[in-house]
Tab-separated table of C-alpha atoms in Angstrom:
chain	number	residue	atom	x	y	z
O	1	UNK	CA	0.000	0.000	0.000
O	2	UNK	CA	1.380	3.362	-1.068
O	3	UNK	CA	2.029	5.620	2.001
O	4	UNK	CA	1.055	8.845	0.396
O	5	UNK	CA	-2.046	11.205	0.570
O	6	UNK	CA	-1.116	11.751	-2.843
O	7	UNK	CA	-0.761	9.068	-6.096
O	8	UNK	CA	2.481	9.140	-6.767
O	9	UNK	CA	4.049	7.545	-10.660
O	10	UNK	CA	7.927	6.776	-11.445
O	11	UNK	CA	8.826	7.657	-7.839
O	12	UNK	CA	12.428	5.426	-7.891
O	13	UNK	CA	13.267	7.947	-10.678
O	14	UNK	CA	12.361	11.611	-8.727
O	15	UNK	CA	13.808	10.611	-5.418
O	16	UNK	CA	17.258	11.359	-5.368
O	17	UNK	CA	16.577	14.292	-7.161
O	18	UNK	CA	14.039	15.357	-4.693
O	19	UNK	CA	16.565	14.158	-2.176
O	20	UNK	CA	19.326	16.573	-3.535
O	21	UNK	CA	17.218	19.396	-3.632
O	22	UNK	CA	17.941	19.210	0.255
O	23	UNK	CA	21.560	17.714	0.331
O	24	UNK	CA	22.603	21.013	-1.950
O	25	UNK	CA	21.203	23.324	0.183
O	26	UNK	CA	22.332	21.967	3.376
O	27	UNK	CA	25.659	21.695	1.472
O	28	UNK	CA	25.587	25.355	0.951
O	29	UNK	CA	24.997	26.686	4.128
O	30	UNK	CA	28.001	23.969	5.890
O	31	UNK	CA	30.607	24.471	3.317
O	32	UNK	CA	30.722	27.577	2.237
O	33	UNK	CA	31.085	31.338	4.246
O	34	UNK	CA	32.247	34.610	3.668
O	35	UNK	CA	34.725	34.143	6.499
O	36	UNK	CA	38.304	33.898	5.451
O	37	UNK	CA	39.191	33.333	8.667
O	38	UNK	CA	37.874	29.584	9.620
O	39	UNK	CA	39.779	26.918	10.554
O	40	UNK	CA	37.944	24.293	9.106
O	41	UNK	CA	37.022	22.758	5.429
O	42	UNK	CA	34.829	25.042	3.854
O	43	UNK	CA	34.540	27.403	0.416
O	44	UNK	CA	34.996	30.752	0.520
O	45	UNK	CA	31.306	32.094	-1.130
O	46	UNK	CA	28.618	34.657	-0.576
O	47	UNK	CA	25.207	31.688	0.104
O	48	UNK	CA	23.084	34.455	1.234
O	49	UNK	CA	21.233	34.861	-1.936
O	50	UNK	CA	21.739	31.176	-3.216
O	51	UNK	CA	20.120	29.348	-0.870
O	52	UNK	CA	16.993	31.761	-0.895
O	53	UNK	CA	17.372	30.841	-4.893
O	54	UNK	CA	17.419	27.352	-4.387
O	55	UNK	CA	14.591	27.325	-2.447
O	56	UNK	CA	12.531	29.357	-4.521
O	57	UNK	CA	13.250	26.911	-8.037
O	58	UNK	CA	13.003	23.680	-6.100
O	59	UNK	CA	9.430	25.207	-5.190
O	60	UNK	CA	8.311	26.074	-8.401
O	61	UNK	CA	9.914	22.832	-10.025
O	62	UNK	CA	7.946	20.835	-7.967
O	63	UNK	CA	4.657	22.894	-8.638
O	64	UNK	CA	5.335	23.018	-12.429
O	65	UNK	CA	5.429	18.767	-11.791
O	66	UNK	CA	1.699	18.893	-9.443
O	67	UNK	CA	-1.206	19.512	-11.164
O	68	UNK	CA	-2.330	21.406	-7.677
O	69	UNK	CA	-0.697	22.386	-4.990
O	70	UNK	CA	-1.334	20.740	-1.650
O	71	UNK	CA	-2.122	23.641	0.873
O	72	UNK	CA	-3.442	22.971	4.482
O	73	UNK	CA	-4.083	24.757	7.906
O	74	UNK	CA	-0.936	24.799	9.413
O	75	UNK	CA	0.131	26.827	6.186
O	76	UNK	CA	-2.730	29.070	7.142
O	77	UNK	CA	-1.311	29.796	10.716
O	78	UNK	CA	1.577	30.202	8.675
O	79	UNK	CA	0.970	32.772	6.661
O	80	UNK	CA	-1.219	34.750	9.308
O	81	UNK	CA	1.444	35.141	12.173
O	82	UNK	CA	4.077	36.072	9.011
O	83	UNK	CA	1.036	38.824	7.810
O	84	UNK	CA	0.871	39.914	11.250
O	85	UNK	CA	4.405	40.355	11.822
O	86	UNK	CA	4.010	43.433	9.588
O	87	UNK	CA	2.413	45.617	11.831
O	88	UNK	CA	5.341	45.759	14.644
O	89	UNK	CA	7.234	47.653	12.270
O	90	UNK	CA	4.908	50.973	11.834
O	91	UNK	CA	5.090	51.342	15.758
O	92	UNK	CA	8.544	49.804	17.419
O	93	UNK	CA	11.646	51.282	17.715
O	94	UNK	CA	13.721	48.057	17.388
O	95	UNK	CA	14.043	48.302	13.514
O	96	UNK	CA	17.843	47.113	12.796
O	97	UNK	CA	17.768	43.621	10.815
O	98	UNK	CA	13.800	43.624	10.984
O	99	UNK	CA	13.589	42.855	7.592
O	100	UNK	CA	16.228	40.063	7.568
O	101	UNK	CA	14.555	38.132	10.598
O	102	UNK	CA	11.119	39.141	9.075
O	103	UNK	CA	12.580	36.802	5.711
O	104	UNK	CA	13.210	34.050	8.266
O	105	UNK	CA	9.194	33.354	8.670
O	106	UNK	CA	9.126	33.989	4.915
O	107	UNK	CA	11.677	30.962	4.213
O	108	UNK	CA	9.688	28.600	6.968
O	109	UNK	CA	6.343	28.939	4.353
O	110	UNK	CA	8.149	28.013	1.550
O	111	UNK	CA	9.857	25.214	2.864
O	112	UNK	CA	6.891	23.718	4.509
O	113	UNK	CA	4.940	24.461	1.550
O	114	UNK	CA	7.633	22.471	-0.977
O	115	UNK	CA	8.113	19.581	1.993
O	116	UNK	CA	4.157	19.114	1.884
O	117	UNK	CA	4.908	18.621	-1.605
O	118	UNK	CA	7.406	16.426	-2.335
O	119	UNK	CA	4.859	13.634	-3.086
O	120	UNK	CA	7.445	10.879	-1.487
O	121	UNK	CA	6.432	7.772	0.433
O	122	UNK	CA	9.919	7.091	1.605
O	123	UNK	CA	10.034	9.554	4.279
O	124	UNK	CA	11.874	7.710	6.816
O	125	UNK	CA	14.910	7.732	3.879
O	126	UNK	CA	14.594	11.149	3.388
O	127	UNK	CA	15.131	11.977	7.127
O	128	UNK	CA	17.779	9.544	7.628
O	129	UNK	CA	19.888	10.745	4.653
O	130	UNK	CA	19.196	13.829	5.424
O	131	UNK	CA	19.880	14.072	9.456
O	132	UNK	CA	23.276	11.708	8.347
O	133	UNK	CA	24.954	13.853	5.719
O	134	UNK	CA	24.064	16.988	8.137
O	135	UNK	CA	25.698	15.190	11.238
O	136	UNK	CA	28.607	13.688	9.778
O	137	UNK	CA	29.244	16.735	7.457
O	138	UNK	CA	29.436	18.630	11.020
O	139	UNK	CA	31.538	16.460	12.572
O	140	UNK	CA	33.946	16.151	10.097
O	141	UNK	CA	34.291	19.871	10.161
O	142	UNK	CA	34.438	19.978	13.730
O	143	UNK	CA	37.179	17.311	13.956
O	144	UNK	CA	39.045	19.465	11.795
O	145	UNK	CA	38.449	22.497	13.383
O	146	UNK	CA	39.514	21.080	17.106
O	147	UNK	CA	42.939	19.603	15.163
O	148	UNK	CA	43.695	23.045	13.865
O	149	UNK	CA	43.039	24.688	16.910
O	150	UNK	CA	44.770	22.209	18.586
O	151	UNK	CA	48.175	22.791	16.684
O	152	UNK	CA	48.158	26.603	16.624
O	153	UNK	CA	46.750	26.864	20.337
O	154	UNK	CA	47.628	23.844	22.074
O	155	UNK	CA	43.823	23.862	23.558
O	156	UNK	CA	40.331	24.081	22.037
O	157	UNK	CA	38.251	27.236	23.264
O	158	UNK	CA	34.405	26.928	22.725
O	159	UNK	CA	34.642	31.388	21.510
O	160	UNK	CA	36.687	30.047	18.868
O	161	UNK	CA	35.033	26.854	17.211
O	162	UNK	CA	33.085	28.440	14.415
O	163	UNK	CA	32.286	26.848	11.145
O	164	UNK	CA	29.682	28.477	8.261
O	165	UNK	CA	27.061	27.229	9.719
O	166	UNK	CA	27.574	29.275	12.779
O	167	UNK	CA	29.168	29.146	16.457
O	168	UNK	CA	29.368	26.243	18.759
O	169	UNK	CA	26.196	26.497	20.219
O	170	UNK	CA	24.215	26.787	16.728
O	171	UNK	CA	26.114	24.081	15.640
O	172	UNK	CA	24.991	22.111	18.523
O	173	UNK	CA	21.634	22.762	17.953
O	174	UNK	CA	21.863	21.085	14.246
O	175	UNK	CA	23.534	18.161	15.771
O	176	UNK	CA	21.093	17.265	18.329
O	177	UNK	CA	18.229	16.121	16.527
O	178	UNK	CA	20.756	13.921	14.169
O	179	UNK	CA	21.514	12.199	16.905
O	180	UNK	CA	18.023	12.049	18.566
O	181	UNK	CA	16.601	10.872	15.577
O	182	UNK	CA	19.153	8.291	15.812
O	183	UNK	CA	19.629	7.209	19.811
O	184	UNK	CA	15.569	6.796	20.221
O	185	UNK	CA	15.330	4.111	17.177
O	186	UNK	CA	13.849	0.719	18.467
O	187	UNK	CA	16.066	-1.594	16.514
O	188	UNK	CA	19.558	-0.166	16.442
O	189	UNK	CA	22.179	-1.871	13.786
O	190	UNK	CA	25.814	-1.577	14.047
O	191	UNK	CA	25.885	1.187	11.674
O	192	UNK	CA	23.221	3.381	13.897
O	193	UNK	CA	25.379	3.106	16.906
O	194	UNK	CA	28.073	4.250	14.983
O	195	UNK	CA	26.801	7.312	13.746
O	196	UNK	CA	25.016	7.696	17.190
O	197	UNK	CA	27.922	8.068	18.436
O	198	UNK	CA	29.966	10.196	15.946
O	199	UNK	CA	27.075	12.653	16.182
O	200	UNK	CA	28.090	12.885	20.369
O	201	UNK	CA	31.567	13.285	19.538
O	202	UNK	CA	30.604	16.184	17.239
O	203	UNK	CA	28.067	17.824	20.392
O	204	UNK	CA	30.778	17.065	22.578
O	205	UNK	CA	33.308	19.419	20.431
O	206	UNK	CA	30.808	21.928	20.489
O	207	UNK	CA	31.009	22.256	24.941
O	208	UNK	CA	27.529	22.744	24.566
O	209	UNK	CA	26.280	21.803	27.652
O	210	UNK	CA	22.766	22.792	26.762
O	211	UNK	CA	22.547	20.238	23.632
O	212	UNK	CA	24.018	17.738	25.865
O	213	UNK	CA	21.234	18.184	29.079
O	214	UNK	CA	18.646	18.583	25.799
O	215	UNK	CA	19.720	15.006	24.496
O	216	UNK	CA	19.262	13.877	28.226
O	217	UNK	CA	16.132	15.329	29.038
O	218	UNK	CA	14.784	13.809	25.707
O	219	UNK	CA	15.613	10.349	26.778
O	220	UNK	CA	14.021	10.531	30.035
O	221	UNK	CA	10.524	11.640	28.523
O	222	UNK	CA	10.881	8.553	26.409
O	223	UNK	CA	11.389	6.530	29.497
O	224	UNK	CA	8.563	7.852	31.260
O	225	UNK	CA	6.080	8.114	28.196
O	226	UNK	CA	6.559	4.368	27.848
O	227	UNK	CA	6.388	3.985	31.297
O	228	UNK	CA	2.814	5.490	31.056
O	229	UNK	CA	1.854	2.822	27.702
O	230	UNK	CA	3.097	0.103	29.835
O	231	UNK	CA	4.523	-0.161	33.436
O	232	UNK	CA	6.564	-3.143	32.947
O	233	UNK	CA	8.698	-1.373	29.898
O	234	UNK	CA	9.882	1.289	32.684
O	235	UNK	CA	12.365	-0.708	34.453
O	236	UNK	CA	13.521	-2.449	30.676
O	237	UNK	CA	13.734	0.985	29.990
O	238	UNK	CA	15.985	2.291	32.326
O	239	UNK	CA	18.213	-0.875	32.099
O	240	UNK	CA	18.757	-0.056	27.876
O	241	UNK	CA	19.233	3.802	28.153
O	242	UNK	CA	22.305	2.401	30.961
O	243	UNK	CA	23.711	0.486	28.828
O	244	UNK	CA	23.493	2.187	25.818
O	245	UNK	CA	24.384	5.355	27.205
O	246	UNK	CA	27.271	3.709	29.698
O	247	UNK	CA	28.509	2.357	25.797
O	248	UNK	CA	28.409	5.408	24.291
O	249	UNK	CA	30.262	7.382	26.775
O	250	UNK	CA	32.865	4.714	26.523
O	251	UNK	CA	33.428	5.065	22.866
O	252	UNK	CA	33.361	8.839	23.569
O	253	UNK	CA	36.102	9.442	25.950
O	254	UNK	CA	38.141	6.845	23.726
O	255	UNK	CA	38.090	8.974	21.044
O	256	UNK	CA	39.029	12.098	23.043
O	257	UNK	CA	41.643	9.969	24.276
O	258	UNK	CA	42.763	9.653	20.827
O	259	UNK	CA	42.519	12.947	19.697
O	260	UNK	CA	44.606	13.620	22.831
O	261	UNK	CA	42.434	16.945	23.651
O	262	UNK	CA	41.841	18.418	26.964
O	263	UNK	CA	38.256	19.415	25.818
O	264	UNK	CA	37.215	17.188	28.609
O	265	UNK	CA	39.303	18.142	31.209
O	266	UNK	CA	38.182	21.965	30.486
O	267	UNK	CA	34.292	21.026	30.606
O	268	UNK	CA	34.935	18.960	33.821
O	269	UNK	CA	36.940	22.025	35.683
O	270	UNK	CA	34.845	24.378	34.340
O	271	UNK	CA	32.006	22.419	35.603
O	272	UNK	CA	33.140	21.811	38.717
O	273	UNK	CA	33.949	25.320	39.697
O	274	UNK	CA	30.805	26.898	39.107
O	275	UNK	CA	29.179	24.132	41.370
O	276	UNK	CA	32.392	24.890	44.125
O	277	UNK	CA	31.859	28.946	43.381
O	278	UNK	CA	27.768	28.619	42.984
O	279	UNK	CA	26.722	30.840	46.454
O	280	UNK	CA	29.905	33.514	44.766
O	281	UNK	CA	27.619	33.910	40.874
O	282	UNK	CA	24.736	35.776	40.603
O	283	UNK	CA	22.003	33.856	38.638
O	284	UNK	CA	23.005	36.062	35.206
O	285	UNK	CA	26.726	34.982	35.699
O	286	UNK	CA	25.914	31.000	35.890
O	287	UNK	CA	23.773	31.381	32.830
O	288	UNK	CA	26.423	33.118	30.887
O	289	UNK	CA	24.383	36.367	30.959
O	290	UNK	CA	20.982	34.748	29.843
O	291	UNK	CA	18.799	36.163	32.668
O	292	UNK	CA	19.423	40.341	31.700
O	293	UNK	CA	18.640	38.872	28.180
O	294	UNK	CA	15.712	37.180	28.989
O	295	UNK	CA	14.481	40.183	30.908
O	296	UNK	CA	15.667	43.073	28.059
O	297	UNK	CA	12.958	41.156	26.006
O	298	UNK	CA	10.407	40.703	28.303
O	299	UNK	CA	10.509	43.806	29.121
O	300	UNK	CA	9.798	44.838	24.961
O	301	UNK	CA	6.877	42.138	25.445
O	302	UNK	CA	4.894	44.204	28.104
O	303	UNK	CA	4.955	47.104	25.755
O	304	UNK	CA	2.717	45.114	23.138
O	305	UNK	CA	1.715	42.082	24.719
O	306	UNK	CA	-0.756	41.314	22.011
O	307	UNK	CA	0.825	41.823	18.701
O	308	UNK	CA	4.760	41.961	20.102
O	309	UNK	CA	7.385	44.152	18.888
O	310	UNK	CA	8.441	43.014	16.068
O	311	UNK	CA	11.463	40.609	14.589
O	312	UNK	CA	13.371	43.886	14.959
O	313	UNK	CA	16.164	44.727	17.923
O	314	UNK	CA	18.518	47.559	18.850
O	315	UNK	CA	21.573	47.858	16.943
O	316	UNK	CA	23.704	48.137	20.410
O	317	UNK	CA	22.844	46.390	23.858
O	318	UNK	CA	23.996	47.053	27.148
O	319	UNK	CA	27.922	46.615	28.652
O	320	UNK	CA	25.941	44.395	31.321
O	321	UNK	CA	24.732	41.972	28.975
O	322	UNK	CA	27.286	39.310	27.932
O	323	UNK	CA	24.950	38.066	24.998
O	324	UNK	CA	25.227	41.059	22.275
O	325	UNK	CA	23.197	39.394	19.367
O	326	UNK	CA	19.642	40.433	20.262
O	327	UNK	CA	17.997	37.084	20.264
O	328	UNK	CA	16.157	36.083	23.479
O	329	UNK	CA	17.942	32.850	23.418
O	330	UNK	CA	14.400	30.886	24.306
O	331	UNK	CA	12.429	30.764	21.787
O	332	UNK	CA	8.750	31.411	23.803
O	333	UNK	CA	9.972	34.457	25.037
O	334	UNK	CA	11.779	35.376	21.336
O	335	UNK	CA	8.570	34.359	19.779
O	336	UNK	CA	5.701	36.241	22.119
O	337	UNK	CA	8.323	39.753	21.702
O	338	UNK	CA	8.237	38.870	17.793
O	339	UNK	CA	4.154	38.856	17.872
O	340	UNK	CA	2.346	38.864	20.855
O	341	UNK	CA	-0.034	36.911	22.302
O	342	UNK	CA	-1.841	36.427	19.261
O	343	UNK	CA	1.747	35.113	17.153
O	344	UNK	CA	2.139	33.154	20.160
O	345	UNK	CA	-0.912	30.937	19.756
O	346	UNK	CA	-0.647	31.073	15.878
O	347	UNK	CA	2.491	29.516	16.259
O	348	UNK	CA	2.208	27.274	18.821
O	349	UNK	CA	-1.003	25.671	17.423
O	350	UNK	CA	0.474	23.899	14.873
O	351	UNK	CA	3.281	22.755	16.198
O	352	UNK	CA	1.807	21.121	19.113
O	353	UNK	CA	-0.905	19.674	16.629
O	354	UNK	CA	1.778	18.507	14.548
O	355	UNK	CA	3.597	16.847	17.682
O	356	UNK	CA	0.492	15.123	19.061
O	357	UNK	CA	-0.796	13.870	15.754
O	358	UNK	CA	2.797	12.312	15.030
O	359	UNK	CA	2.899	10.779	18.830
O	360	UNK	CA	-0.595	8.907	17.897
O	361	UNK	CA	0.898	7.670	14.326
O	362	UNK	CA	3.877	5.948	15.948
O	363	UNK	CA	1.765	2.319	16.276
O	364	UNK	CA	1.810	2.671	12.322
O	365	UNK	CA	4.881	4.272	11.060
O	366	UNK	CA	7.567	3.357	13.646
O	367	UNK	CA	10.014	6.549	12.430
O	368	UNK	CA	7.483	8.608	13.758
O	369	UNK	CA	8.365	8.289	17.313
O	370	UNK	CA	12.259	9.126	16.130
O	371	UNK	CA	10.758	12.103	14.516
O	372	UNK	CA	8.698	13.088	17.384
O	373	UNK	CA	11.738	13.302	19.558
O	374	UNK	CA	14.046	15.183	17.176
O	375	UNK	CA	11.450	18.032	17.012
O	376	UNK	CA	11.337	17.587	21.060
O	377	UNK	CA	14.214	17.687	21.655
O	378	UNK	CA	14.834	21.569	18.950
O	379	UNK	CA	12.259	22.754	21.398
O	380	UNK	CA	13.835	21.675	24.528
O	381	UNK	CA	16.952	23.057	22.898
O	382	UNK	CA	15.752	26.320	21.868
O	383	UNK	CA	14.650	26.689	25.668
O	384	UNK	CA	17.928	28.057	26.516
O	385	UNK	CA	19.631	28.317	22.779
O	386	UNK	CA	18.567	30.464	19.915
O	387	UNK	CA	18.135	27.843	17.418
O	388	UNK	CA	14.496	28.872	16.011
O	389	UNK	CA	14.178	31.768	14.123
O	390	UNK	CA	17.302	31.310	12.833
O	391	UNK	CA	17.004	31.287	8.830
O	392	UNK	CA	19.295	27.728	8.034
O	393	UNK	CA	17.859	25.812	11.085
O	394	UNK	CA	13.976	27.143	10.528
O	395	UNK	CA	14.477	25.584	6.942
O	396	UNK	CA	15.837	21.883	8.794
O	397	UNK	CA	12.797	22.287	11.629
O	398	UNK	CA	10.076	22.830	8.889
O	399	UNK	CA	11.271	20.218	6.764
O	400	UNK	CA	11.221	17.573	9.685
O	401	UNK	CA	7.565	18.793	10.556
O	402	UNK	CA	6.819	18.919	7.195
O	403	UNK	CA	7.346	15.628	6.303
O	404	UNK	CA	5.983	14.216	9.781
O	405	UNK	CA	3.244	16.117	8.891
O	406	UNK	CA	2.466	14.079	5.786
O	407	UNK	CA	2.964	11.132	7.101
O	408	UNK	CA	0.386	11.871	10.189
O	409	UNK	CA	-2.075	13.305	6.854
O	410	UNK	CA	-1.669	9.482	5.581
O	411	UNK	CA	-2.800	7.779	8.289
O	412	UNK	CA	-5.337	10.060	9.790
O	413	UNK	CA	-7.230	9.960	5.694
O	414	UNK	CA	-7.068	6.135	5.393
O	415	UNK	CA	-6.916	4.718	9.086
O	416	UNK	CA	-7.355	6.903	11.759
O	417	UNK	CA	-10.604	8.472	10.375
């Protein structure tokens, strides 16, 4: 039985070019920059128009193909919350880059809307191609990055890992659901523990502790939502997240052993001291200056609280706060200062009916519960990370919920009616 709300003719043939469509812009955005400056393997291009170009033709090629385009409520929501993002603008003064993170909302429409169309019944191949080539393209880079920092510094510092894609923490953040995708798969080979844990390595390289408590915090919702479906899996549960983990973390620290690095000597200390010097930081200190963030937008909330304040911020921040790019670095509070209240619930709507219609699909499409997780665990993420919003990582989150999103159409038109 075809998997597809749509018929779909000669698919073996439009697959891998449906498939590359994705692999060349991901390609774009992780090997090449504008930076001469990185110590890593990468092109030296201007993408900023390119991928917005790729986009654009890999849309229309695949409408030119459909006889009618498949539109649906969540493109709706879409569209309203990027309509009302319009109005902040007349009445805020946080104007710089408004129109570049106003494109951002732009890009997440068009990607759903080609994703929704891609008229494939292989999704679980998609996904997995996709989340591999974007993990172990990563790593690679990151790998290299660590050796060359290694050799001119004689140490790795997390301010200086920075490939195309972004810093160590946005790097992180496309990591994470590569390797959540992978670690909560029921029936692991050989080859998915591998690149389970090549895709830790690369999060470990990153010292970002917030991917790493993400990935954690994921696993233990898995163990208690099966605890809930059955209360004998709970302690079978436990006992295969031990080992697993207890294996992975032993693979791990061999290969930092190999690389010879002291990243893990630097996390541990660096660890350790805050917990020695906790009662000598003020909350904003232990968070790396998150809290004065958090509040500088909060604050720009209360002035609209129903239609925000736009995707706009001040061109220069405050000597007290240690985070100078403007992004709330959680993305509720980013998104109700972006648009309000009434963003807030346009925005959230979907995604949470996306996420509970994918749960329920699980019994029939088992990939469903490993996409379920990776979007989990870019929320979780984004609670302390600025991951959404972001223009390259909004195009990988809407193309995971877009094609969970088909899937959950499938099932709910021929089975779950």
């Amino acid at each position: 039985m075809n998997n597809d709300i749509f018929p779909i003719k000669n698919e073996g043939k439009v697959f891998k070019f449906k498939m590359s469509i994705f692999i060349i812009y991901f390609s774009l955005i992780i090997f090449l920059s504008t930076d001469d400056k990185l110590q890593t393997i990468y092109l030296k291009y201007n993408t900023s128009r390119l991928n917005l170009i790729v986009l654009i033709f890999a849309t229309f090629f695949i409408a030119l193909r459909t006889k009618a385009i498949y539109l649906d409520k969540i493109l709706l929501f879409m569209t309203m919350r990027s309509t009302l993002l319009l109005i902040p603008y007349y009445y805020t003064n946080n104007t710089y880059g408004y129109w570049g993170n106003y494109l951002v909302t732009l890009v997440s429409i068009l990607t759903y809307l080609l994703v929704i169309n891609l008229k494939i019944s292989n999704r679980y191949k998609f996904l997995n191609i996709l989340f591999r080539f974007i993990g172990v393209s990563l790593t690679i880079q990151l790998i290299y990055n660590s050796v060359n920092l290694l050799i001119k510094y004689g140490v790795i510092y997390k301010h200086l890992i920075k490939l195309p894609i972004g810093n160590s923490n946005f790097i992180a953040a496309f990591l994470l659901p590569c390797c959540t995708f992978n670690i909560v798969k029921l029936n692991k080979s050989w080859k998915d523990i591998f690149f389970i844990c090549f895709f830790l390595f690369g999060i470990f390289l990153t010292f970002s502790k917030g991917a790493i408590i993400s990935l954690l915090i994921v696993l233990l919702i898995k163990v208690i939502l099966n605890a809930f479906e059955n209360k004998k899996i709970i302690i079978k549960s436990f006992k295969w997240y031990l080992k697993n983990i207890s294996i992975i973390i032993v693979i791990v620290i061999f290969l930092i052993n190999v690389m010879n690095t002291r990243i893990g000597m630097e996390i541990y200390i660096n660890t350790i001291d805050k917990i020695i010097n906790i009662s000598n930081l003020s909350l904003n200190d232990y968070t790396s200056g998150r809290i004065a963030v958090y509040k500088m937008n909060l604050n720009r909330f209360f002035k609209h609280i129903f239609l925000g304040d736009g995707t706009g911020f001040k061109e220069n921040f405050s000597n007290e706060i240690e985070i100078k790019d403007g992004r709330a670095h959680n993305w509720i509070i980013e998104l109700l200062v972006q648009s309000g209240v009434i963003g807030f619930l346009l925005f959230i709507i979907p995604i949470f009916t996306i996420l509970r219609r994918t749960y329920k699909t699980k019994n029939y499409a088992t990939y469903q519960i490993q996409t379920f997780f990776a979007i989990l665990s870019i929320l979780i993420h984004g609670l302390v990370e600025p991951n959404l919003f972001s223009l390259n990582f909004d195009v990988l989150f809407w193309t995971i919920l877009g094609i969970s999103e088909t899937e959950n159409k499938y099932y709910y038109n021929n089975i779950l009616k």
